[in-house]
CSV table of C-alpha atoms in Angstrom, one decimal:
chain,number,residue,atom,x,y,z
A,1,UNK,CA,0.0,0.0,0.0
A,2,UNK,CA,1.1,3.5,-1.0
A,3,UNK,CA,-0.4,6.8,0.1
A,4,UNK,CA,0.8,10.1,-0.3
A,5,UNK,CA,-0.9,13.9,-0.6
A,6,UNK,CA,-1.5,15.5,-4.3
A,7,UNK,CA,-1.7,18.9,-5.6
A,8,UNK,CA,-4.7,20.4,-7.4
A,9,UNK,CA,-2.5,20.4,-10.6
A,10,UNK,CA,-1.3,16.6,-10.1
A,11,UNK,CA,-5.5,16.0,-10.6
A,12,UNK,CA,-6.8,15.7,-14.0
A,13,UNK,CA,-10.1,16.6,-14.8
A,14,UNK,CA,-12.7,14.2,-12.9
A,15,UNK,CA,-16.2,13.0,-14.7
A,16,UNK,CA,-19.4,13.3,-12.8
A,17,UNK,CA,-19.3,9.9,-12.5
A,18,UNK,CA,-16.8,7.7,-10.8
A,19,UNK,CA,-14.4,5.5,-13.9
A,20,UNK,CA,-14.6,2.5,-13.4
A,21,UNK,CA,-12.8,0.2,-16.0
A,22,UNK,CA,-14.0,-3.0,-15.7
A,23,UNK,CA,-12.1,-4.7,-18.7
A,24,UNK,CA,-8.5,-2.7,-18.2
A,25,UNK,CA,-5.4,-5.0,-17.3
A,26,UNK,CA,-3.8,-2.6,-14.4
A,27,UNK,CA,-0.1,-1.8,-13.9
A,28,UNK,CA,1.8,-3.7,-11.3
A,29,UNK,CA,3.9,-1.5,-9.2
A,30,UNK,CA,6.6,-3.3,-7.0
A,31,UNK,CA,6.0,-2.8,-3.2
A,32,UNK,CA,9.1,-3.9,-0.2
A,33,UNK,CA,12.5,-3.3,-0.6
A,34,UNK,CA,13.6,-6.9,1.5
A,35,UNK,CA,11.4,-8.5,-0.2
A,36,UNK,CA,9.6,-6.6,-3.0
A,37,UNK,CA,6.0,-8.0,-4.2
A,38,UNK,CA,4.3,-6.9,-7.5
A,39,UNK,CA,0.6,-5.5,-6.7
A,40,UNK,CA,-1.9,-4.2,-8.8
A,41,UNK,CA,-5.1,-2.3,-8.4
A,42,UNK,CA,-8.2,-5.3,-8.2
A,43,UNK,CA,-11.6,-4.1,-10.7
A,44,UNK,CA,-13.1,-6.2,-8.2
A,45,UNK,CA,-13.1,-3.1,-5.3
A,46,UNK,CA,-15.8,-1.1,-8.1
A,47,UNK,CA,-18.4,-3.2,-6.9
A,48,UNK,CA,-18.1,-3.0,-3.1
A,49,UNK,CA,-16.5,0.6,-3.6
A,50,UNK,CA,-18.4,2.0,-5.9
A,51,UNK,CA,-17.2,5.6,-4.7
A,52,UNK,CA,-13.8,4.9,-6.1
A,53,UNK,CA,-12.5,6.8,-9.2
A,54,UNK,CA,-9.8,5.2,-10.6
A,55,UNK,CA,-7.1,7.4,-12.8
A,56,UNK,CA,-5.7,5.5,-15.7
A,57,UNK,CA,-3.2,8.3,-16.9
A,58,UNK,CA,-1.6,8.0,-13.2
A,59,UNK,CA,-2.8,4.6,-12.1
A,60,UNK,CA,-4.4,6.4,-8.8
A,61,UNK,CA,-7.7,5.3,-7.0
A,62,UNK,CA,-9.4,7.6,-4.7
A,63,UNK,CA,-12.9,8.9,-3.8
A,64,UNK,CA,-15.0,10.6,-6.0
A,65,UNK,CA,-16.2,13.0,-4.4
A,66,UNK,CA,-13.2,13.9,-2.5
A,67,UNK,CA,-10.9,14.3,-5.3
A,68,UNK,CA,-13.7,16.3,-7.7
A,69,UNK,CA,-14.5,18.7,-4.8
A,70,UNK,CA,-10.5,19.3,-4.3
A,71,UNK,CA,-9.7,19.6,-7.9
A,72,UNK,CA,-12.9,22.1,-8.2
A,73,UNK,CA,-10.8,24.4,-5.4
A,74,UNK,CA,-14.5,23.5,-3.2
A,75,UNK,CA,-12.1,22.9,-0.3
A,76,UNK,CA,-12.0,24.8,2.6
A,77,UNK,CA,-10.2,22.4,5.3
A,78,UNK,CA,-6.8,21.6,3.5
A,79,UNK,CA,-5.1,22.7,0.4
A,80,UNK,CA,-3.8,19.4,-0.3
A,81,UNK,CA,-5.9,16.3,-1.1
A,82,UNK,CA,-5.8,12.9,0.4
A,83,UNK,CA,-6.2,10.1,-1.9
A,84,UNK,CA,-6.8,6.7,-1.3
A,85,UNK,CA,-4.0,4.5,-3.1
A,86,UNK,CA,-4.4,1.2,-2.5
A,87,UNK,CA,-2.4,-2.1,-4.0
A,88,UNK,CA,-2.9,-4.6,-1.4
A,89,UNK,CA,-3.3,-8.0,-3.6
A,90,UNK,CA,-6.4,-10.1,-3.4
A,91,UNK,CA,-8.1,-7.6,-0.3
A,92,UNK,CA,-10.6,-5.1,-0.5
A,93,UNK,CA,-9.5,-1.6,0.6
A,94,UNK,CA,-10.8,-1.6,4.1
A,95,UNK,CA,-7.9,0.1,6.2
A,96,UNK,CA,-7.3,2.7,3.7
A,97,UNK,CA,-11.2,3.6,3.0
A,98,UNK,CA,-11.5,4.0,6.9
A,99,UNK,CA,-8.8,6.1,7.4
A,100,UNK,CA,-9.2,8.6,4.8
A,101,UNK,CA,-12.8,8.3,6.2
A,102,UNK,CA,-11.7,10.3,8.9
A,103,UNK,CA,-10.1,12.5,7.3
A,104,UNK,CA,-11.0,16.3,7.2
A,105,UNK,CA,-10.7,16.4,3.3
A,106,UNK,CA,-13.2,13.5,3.1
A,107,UNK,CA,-15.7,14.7,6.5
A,108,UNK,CA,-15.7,18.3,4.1
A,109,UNK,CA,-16.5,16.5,0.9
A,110,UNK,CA,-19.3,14.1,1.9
A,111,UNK,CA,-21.1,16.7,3.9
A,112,UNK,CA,-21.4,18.9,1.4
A,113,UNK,CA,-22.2,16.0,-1.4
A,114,UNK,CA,-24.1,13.7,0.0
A,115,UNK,CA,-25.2,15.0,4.0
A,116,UNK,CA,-26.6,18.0,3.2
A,117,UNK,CA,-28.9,16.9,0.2
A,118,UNK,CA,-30.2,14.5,2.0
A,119,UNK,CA,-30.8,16.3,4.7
A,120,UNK,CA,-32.1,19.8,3.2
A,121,UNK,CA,-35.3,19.7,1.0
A,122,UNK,CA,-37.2,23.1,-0.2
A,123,UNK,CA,-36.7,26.4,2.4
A,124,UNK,CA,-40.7,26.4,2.6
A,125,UNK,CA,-40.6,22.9,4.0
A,126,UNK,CA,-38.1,23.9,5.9
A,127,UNK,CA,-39.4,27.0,7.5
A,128,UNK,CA,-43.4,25.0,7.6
A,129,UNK,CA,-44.2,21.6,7.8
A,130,UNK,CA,-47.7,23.5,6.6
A,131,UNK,CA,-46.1,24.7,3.2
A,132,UNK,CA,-45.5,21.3,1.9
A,133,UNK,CA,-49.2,19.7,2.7
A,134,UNK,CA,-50.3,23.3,0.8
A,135,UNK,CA,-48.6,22.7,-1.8
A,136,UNK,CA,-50.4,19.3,-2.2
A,137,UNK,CA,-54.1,20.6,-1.8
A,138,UNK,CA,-53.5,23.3,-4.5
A,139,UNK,CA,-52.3,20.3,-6.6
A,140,UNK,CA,-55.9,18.8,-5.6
A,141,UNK,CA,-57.8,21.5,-6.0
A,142,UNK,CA,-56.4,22.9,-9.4
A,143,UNK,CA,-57.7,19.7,-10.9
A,144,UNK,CA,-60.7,19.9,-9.9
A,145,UNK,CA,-61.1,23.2,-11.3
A,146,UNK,CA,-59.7,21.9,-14.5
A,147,UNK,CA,-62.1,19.3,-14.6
A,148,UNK,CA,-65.1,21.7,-13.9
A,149,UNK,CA,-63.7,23.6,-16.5
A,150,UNK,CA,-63.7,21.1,-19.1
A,151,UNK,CA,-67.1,19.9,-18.5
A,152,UNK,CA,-68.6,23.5,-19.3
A,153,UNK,CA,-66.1,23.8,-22.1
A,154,UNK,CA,-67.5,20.6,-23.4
A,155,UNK,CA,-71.2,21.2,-23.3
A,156,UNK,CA,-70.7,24.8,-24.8
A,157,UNK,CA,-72.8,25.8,-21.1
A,158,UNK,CA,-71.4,29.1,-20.3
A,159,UNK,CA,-69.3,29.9,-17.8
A,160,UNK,CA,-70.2,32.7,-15.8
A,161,UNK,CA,-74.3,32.0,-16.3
A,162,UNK,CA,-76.6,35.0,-15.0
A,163,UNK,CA,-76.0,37.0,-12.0
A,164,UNK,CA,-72.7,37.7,-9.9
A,165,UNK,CA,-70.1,35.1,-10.2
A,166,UNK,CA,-70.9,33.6,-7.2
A,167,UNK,CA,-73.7,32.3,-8.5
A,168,UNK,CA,-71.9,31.5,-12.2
A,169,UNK,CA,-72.1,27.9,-13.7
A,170,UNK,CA,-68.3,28.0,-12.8
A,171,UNK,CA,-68.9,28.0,-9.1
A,172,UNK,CA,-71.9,26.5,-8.7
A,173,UNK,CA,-70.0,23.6,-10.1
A,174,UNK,CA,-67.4,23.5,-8.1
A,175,UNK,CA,-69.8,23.9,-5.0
A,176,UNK,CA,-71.6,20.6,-6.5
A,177,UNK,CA,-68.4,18.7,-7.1
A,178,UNK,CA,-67.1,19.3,-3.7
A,179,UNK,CA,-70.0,18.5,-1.6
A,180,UNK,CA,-68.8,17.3,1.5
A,181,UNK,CA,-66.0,17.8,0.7
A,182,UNK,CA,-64.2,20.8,3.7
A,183,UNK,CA,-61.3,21.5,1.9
A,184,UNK,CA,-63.5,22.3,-1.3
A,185,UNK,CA,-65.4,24.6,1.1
A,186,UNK,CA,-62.4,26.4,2.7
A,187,UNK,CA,-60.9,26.6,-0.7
A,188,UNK,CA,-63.7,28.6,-2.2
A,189,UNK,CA,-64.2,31.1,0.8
A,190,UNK,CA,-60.5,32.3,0.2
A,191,UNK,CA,-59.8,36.0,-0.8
A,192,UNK,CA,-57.3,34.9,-3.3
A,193,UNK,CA,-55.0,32.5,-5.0
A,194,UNK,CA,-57.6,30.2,-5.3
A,195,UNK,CA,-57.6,29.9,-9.5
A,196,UNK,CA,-61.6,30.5,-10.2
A,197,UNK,CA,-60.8,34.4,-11.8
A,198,UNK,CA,-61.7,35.1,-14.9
A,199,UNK,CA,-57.9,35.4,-16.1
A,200,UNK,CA,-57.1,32.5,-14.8
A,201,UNK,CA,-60.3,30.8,-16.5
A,202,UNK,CA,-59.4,31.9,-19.9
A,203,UNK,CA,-55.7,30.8,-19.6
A,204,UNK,CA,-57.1,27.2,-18.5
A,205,UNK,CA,-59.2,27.1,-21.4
A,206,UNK,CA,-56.8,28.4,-24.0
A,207,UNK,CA,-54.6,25.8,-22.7
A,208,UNK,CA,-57.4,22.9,-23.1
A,209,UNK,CA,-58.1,24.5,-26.4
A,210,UNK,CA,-54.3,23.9,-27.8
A,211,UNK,CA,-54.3,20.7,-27.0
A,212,UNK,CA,-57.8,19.7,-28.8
A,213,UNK,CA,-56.3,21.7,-31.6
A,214,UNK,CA,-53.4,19.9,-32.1
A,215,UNK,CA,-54.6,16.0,-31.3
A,216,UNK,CA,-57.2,17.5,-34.8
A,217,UNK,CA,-54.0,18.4,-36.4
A,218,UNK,CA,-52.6,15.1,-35.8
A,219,UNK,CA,-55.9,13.4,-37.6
A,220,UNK,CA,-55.9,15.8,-40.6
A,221,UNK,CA,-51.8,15.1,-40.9
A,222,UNK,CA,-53.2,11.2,-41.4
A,223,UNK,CA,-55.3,12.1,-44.1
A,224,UNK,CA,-54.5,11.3,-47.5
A,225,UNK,CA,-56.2,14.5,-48.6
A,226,UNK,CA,-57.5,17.5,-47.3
A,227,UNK,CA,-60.9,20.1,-48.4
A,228,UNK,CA,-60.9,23.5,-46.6
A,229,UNK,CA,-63.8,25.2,-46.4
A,230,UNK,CA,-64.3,28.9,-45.2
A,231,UNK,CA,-67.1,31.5,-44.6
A,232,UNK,CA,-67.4,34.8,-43.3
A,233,UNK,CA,-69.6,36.9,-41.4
A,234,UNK,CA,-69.7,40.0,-39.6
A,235,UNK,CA,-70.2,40.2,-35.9
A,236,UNK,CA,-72.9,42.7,-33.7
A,237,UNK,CA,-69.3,44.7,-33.6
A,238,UNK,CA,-68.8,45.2,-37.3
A,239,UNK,CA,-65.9,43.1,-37.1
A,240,UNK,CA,-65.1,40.7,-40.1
A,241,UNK,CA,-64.9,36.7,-39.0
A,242,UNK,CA,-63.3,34.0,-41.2
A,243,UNK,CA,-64.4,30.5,-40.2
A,244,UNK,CA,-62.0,27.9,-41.3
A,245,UNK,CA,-62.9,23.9,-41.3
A,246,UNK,CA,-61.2,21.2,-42.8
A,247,UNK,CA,-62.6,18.0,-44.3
A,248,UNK,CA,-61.4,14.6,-44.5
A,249,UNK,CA,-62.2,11.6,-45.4
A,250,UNK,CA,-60.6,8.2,-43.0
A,251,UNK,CA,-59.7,5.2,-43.8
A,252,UNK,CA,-63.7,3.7,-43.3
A,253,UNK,CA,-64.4,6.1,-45.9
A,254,UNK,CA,-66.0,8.6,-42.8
A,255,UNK,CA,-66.1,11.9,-43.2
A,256,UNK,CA,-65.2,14.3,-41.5
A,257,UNK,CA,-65.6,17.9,-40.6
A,258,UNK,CA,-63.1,19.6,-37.6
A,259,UNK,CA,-63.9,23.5,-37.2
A,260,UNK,CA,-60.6,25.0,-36.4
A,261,UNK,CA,-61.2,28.2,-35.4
A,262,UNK,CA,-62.6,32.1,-35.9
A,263,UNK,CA,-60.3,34.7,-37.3
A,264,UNK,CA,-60.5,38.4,-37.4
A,265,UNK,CA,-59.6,40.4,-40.3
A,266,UNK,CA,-59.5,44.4,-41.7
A,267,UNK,CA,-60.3,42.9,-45.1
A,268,UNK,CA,-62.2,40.5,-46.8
A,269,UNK,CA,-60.1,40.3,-50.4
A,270,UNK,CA,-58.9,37.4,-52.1
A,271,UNK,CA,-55.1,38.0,-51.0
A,272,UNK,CA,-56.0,38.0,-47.2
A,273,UNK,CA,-57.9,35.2,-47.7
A,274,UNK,CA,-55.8,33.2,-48.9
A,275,UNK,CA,-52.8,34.2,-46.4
A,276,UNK,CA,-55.0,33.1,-43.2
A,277,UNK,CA,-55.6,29.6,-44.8
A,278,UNK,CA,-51.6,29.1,-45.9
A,279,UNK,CA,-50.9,30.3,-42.1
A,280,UNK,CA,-53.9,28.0,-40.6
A,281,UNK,CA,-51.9,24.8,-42.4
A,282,UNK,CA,-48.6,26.2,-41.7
A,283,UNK,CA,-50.0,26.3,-37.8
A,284,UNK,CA,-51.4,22.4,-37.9
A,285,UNK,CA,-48.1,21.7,-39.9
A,286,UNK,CA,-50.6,20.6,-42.9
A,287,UNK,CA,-48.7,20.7,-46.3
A,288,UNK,CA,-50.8,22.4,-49.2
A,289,UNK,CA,-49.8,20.1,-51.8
A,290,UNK,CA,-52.7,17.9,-49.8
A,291,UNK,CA,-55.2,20.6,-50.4
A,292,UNK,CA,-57.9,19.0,-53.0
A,293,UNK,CA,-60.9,21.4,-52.3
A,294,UNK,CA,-62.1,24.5,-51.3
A,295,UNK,CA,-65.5,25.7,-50.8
């Protein structure tokens, strides 16, 4: 057994990983001077060591952690590391391991590695055992919401209904869904940061509304073929519309028709048009040269 201390500049650059090579013949080195002995390192010490990094460009083994903390100048007890070198023939490492074990270089290293992580979760958890189980029930609660949210969206019923939004569709459904439920209860007489406001409700549904849009997108890209068909309209605002739906024909010989969406415009000519149902394809990633109709 050799062991000795190295600089920061005798360490090469150390992997985030220990290196471990399992199919490398290692140097002997000659140990004694009565009676010299050749010893090499064992690949057998990987698996009961697996913190062990083994240095092929200087035939060193030593700790992982230890010697990437040193060679990252992380060290704050010594200035010199303390690697574990070990060429003791046919036996696992155990002296050596334990006493660089109690070593300040290696107490330093696998606090900050290993103790502390374990140890430390989120400052919030930290400061409240609360903040953690609130955390949870807004987890809870959120789905709900989305899932109250989806039903209206769904059945086209409207959202906030008639009267004040206490009494909207919205929360009347959330009041339904969490009947006897406390934390539903508690949840809803909160001043805030409770996710029922109307910006919050739109952002939910746009959301909802992206992801219907593109599993449609993902049908039309399966189709052979492709029709488009548009129409327009003006609203009570005197604001030009273009509706845009797409039909297809499956592999049953079904047809179908997907509306896509409403899209304002300043003008109804042939060139605008035609650029909102190029960008509409280039949107669902639909390629033109599929387009076989138009109506």
């Amino acid at each position: 057994m050799a062991n000795s201390l190295l600089s920061i500049n005798d360490l090469p650059q150390i992997p985030d990983i220990p290196h471990h090579p399992m199919g490398l013949t290692f140097p002997k080195r000659s140990f004694g001077e009565k009676k010299p002995v050749l010893r090499s390192f064992q690949a057998a010490w990987f698996k009961a060591w697996s913190f062990l990094h083994y240095d092929e460009g200087k035939d060193l083994s030593y700790y992982h952690i230890c010697g990437k903390r040193f060679k990252e100048r992380k060290m704050k007890s010594s200035t010199r590391a303390d690697p574990v070198f070990v060429f003791v023939l046919g036996k696992m490492p155990l002296e050596p391991s334990k006493a660089h074990q109690l070593s300040e270089c290696h107490r330093e290293a696998d606090e900050v590695v290993v103790s502390l992580p374990k140890s430390c979760s989120d400052i919030g958890e930290q400061l409240s055992e609360q903040y953690s189980k609130e955390k949870e029930n807004n987890c809870v609660m959120l789905i709900k919401i989305l899932s109250c949210l989806q039903l209206l969206a769904r059945q086209g019923i409207p959202i906030r209904g008639d009267g004040d939004d206490s009494e909207s569709n919205f929360i009347q459904l959330l009041k339904l869904s969490g009947q006897g439920d406390a934390k539903m209860d508690e949840w809803l007489k909160k001043m805030t940061d409770k996710y029922t406001s109307h910006d919050i409700q739109n952002e939910l549904l746009k959301i909802m509304a992206q992801y219907v849009l593109r599993s449609i997108a993902v049908q039309i890209q399966d189709s052979r073929f492709v029709t488009v068909m548009i129409d327009e309209t003006t609203d009570v605002c005197n604001q030009e519309q273009f509706t845009v739906v797409f039909r297809t024909v499956d592999d049953k010989l079904i047809v179908n028709e997907e509306f896509i969406g409403l899209y304002s415009m300043d003008s109804i000519t042939a060139d605008v048009l035609t650029a909102v149902i190029k960008d509409v394809m280039l949107r669902l990633n639909l390629a033109i040269t599929k387009l076989r109709g138009q109506s």
